PDB file of C-alpha atoms in Angstrom:
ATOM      1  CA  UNK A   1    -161.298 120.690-144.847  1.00  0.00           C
ATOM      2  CA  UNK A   2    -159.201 120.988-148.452  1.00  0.00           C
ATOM      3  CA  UNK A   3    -155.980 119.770-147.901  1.00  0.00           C
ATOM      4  CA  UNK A   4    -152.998 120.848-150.000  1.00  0.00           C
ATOM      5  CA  UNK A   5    -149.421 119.200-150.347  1.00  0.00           C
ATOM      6  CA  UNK A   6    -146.320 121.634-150.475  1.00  0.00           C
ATOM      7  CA  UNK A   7    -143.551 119.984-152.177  1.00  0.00           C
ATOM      8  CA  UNK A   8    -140.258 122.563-151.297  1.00  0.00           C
ATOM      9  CA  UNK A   9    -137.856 122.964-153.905  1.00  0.00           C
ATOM     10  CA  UNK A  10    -136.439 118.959-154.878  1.00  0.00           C
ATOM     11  CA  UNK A  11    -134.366 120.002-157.162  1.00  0.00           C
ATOM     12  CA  UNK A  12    -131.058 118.727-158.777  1.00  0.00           C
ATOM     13  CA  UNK A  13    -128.850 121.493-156.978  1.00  0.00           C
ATOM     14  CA  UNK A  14    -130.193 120.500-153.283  1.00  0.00           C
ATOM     15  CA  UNK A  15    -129.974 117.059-154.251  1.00  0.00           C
ATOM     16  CA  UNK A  16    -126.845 114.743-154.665  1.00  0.00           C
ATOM     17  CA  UNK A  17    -124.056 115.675-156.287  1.00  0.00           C
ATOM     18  CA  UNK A  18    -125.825 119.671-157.048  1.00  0.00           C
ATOM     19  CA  UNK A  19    -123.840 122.750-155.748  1.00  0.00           C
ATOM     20  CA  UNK A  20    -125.802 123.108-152.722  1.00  0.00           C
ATOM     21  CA  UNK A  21    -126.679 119.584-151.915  1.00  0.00           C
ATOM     22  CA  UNK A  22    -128.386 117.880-148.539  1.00  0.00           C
ATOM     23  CA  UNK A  23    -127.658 115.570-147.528  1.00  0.00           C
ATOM     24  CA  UNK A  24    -129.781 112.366-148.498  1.00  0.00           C
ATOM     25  CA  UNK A  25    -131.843 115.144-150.539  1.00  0.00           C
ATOM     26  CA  UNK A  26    -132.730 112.872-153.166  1.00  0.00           C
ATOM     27  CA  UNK A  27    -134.503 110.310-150.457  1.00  0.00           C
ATOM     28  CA  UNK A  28    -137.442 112.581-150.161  1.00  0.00           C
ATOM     29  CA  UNK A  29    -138.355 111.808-153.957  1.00  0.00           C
ATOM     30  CA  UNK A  30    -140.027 108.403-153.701  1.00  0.00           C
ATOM     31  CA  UNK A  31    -142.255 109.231-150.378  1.00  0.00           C
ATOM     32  CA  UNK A  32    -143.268 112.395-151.857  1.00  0.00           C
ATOM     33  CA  UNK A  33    -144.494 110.370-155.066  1.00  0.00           C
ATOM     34  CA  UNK A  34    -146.466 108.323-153.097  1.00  0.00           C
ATOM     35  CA  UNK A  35    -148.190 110.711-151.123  1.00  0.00           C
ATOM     36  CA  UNK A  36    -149.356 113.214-154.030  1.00  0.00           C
ATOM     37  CA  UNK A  37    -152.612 111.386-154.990  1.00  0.00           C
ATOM     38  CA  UNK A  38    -153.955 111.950-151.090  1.00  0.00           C
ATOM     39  CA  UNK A  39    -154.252 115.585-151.658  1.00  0.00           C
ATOM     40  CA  UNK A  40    -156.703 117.748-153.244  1.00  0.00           C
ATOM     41  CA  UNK A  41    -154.298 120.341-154.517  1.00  0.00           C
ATOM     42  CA  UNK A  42    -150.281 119.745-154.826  1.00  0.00           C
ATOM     43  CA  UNK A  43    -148.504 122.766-155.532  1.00  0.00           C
ATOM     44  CA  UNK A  44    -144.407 122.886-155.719  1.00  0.00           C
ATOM     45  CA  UNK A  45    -141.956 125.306-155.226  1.00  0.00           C
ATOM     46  CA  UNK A  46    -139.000 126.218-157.456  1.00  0.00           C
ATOM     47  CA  UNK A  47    -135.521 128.244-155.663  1.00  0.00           C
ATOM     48  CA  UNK A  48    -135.275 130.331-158.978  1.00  0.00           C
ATOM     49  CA  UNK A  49    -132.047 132.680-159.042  1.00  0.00           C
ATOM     50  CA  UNK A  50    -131.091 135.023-161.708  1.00  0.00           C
ATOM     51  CA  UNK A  51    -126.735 134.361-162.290  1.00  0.00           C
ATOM     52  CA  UNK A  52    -125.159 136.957-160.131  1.00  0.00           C
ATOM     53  CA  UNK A  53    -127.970 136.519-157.219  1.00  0.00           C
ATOM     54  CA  UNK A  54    -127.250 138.784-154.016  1.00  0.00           C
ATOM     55  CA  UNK A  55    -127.271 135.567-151.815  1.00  0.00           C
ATOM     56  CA  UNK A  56    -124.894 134.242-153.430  1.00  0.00           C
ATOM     57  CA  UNK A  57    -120.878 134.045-152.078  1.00  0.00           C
ATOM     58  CA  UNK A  58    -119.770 135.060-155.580  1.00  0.00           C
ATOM     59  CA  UNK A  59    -121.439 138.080-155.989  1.00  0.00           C
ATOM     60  CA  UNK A  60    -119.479 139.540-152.688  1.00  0.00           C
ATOM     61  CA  UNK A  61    -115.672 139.603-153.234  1.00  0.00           C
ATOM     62  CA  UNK A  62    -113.854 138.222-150.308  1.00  0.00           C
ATOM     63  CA  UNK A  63    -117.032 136.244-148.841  1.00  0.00           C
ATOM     64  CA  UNK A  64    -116.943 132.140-148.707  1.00  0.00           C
ATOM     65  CA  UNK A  65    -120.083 130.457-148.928  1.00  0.00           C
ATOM     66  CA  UNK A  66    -121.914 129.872-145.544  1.00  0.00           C
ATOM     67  CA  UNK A  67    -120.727 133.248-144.168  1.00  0.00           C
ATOM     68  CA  UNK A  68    -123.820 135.640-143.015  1.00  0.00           C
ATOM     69  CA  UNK A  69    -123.670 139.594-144.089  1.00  0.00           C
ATOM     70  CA  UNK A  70    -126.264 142.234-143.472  1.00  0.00           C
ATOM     71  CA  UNK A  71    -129.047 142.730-146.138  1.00  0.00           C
ATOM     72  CA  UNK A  72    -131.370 145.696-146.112  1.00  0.00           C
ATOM     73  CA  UNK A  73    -134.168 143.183-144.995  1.00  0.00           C
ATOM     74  CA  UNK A  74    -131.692 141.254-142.648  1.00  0.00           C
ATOM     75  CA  UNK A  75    -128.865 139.135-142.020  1.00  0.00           C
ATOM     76  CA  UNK A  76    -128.581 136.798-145.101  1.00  0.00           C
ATOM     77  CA  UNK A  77    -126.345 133.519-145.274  1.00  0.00           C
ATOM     78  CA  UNK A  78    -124.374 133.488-148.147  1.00  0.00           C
ATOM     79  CA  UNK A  79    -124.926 130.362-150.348  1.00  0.00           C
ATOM     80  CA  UNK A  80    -122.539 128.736-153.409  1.00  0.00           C
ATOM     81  CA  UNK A  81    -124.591 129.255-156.857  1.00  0.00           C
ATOM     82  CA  UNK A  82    -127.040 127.068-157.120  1.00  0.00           C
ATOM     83  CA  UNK A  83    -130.931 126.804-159.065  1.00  0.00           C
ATOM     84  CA  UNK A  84    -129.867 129.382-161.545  1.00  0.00           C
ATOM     85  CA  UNK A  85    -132.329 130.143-164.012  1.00  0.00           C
ATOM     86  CA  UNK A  86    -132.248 127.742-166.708  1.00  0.00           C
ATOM     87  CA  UNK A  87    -129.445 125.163-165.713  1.00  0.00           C
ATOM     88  CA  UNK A  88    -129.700 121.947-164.717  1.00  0.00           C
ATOM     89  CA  UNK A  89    -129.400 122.063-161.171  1.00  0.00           C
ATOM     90  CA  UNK A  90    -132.362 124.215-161.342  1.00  0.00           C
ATOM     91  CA  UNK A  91    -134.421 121.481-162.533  1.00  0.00           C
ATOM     92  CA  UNK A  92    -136.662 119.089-160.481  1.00  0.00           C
ATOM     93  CA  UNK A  93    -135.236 115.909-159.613  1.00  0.00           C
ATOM     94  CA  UNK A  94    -135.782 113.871-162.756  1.00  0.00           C
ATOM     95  CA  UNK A  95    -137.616 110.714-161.102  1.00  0.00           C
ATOM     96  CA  UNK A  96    -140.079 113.845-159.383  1.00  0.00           C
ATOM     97  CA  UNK A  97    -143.818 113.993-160.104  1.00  0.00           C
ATOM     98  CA  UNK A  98    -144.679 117.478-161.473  1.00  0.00           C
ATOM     99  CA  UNK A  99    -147.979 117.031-162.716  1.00  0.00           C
ATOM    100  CA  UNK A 100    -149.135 119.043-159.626  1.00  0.00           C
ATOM    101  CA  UNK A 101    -151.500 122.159-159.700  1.00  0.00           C
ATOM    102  CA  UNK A 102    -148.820 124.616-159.653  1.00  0.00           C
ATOM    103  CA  UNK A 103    -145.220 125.527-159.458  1.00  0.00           C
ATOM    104  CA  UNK A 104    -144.208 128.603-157.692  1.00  0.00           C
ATOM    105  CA  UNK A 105    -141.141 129.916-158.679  1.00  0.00           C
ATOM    106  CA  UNK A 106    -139.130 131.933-155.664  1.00  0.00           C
ATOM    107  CA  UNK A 107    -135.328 134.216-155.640  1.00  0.00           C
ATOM    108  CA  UNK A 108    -135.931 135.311-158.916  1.00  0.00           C
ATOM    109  CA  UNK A 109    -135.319 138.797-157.458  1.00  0.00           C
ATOM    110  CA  UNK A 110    -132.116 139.815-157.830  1.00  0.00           C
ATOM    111  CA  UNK A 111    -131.779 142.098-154.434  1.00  0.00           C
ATOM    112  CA  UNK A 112    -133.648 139.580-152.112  1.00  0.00           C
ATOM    113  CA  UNK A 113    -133.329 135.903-151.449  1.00  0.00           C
ATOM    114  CA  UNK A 114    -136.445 134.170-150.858  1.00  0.00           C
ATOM    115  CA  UNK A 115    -136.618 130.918-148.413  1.00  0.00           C
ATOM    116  CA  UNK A 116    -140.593 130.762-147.852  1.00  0.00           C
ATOM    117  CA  UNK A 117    -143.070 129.612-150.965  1.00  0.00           C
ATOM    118  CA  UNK A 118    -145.429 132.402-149.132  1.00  0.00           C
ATOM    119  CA  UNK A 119    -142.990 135.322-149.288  1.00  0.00           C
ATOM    120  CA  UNK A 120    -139.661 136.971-150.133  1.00  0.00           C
ATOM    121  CA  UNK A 121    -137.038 137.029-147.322  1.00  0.00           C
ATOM    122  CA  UNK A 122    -138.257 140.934-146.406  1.00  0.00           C
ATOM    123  CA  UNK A 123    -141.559 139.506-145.630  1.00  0.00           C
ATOM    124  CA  UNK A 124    -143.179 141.782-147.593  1.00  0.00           C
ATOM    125  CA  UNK A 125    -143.076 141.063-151.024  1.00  0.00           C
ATOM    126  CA  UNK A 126    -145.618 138.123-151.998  1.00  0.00           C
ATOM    127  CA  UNK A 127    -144.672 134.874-153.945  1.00  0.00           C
ATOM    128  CA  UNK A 128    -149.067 134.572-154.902  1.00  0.00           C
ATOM    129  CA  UNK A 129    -149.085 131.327-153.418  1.00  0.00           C
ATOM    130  CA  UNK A 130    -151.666 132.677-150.286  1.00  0.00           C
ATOM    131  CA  UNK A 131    -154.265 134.094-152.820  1.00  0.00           C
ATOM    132  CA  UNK A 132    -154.110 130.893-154.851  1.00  0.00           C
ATOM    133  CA  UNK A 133    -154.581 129.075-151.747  1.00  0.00           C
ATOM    134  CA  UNK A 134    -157.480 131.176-150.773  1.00  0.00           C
ATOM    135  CA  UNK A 135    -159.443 131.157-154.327  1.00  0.00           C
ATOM    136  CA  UNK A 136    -158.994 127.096-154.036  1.00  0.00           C
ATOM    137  CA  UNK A 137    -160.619 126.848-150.216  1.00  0.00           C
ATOM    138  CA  UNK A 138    -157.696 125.066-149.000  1.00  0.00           C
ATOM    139  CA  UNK A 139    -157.243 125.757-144.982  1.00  0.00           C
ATOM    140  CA  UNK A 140    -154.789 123.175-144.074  1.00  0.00           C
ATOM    141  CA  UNK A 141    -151.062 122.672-145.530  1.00  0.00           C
ATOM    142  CA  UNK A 142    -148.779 119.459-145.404  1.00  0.00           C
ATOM    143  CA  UNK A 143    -145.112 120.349-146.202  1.00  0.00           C
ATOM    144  CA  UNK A 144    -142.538 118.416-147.880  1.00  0.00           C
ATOM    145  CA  UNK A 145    -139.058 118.407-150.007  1.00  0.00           C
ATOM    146  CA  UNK A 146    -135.898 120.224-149.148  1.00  0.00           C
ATOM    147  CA  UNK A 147    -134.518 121.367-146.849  1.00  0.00           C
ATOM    148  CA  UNK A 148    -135.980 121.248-143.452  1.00  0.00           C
ATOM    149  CA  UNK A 149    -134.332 123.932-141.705  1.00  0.00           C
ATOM    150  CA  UNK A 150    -134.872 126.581-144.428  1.00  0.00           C
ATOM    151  CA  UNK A 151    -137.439 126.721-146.721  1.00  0.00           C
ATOM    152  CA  UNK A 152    -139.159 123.991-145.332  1.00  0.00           C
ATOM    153  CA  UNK A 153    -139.428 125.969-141.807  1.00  0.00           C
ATOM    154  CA  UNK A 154    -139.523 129.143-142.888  1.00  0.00           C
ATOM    155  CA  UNK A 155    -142.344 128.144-145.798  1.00  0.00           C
ATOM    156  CA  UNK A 156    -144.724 126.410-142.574  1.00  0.00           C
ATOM    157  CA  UNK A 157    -143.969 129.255-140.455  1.00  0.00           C
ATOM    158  CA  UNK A 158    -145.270 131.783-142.956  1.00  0.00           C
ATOM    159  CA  UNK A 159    -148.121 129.422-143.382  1.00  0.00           C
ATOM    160  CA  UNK A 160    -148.634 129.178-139.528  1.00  0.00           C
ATOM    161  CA  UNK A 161    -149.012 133.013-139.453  1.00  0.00           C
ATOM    162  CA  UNK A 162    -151.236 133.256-142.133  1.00  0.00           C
ATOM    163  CA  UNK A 163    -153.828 131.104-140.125  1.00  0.00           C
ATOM    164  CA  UNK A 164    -153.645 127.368-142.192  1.00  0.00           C
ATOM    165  CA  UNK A 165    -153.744 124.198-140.126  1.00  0.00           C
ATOM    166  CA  UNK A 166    -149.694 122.961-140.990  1.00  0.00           C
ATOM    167  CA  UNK A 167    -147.951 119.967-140.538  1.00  0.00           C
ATOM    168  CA  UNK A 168    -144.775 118.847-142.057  1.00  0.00           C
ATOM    169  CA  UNK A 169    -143.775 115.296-143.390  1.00  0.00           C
ATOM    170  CA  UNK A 170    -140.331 114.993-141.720  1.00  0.00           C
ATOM    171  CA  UNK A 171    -139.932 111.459-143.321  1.00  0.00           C
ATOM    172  CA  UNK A 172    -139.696 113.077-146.102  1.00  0.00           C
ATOM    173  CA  UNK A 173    -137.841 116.155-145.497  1.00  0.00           C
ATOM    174  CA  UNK A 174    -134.401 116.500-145.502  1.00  0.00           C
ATOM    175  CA  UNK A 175    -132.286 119.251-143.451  1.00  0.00           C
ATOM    176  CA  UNK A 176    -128.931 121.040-144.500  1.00  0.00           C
ATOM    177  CA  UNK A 177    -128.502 121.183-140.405  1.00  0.00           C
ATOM    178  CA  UNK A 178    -125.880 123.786-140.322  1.00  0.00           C
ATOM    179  CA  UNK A 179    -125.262 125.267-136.878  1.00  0.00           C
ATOM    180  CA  UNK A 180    -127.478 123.399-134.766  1.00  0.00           C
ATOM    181  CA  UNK A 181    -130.277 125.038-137.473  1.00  0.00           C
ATOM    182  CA  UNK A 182    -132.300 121.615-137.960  1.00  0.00           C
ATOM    183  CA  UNK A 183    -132.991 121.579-133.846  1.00  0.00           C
ATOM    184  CA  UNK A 184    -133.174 125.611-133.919  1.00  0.00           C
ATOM    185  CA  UNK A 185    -136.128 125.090-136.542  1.00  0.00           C
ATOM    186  CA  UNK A 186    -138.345 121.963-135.496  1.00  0.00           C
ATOM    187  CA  UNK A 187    -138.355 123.762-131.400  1.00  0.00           C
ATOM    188  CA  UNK A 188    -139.821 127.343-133.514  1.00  0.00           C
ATOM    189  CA  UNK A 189    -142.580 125.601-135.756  1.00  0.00           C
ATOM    190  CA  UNK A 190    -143.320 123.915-132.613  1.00  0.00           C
ATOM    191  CA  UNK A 191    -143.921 126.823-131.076  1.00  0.00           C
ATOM    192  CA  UNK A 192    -146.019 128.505-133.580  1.00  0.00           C
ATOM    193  CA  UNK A 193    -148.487 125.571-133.906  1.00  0.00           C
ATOM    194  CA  UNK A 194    -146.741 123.599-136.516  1.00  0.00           C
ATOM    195  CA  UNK A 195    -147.402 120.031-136.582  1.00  0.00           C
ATOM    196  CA  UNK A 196    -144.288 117.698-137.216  1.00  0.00           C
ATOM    197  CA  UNK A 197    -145.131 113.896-138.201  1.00  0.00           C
ATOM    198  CA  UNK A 198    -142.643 111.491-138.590  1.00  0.00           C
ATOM    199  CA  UNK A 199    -140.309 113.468-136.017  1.00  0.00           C
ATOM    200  CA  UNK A 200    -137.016 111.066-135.522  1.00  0.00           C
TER     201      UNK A 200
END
């Protein structure tokens, strides 16, 4: 069995002192280091946003950040700016290895947000990250990085579906837990097969 490591979106905005940040974000760095050289294949993921992004608070007058509105694929939460193209807080955590296989850049369309490393937030529209899976024989998946609830869960889930063995690191994951979300999203990847290791 090929194994590949899924490192979700450390970067500077979801970190400390970034415009979205999680809390304790930038603890995932170190473990995540350390685990990169067990893996045949480490790929990461990259929240990529154009300025003006339709998830974002700003781009609907009268909306706050955290507030949910209807998209045409959904309901989307409404997020402060954050990862946009080119800044800083788009960057990887400085002290981050990135001399994985592959970065995978997500949201960089400007009508659809995009949580999962596997797909855009209509479900539809692919990221590529299956078919380079496929071409590199790797069945199984162990997820990592930020944040738990979102595109940690909803990047295993899409892997669930698409018929890889999944587990996620939750040592070294970190969760925005807004809502009861963080409980909401470790009981559904339990449910679809989704192993959790580490679970506090």
């Amino acid at each position: 069995m090929t194994e590949a490591l899924i490192v979700v979106d450390v970067q500077n905005d979801f970190c400390p002192g970034g415009a979205l940040a999680v809390p304790g974000g930038d603890e995932v760095v170190a473990p995540i280091n350390a685990m990169m050289d067990r893996f045949d294949a480490v790929i990461l993921t990259q929240d990529w946003h154009p300025a003006g992004h339709s998830s974002f608070a700003s781009s609907h007058p009268g909306k706050n950040p955290f507030e949910s509105i209807e998209m045409p694929y959904g309901t989307q939460v409404l997020w402060p700016d954050h990862c946009v193209q080119g800044t800083s807080g788009a960057d990887f955590h400085a002290d981050l290895r990135t001399d994985g296989d592959l970065i995978i850049r997500k949201g960089f369309r400007p009508h659809v947000d995009s949580y999962s490393g596997f797909f855009e937030n209509d479900q539809a529209t692919p990221t590529g990250l299956e078919g380079y899976l496929r071409s590199r024989g790797i069945t199984a998946l162990t997820l990592a990085g930020l944040a738990t609830d979102f595109c940690v869960a909803y990047t295993a889930l899409d892997a669930a579906r698409l018929g890889f063995a999944v587990t996620v690191d939750l040592a070294a994951c970190r969760a925005i837990d807004m809502d009861g979300s963080l409980a909401a999203a470790l009981t559904h990847m339990e449910s679809r097969g989704v192993k959790l290791q580490s679970r506090v």
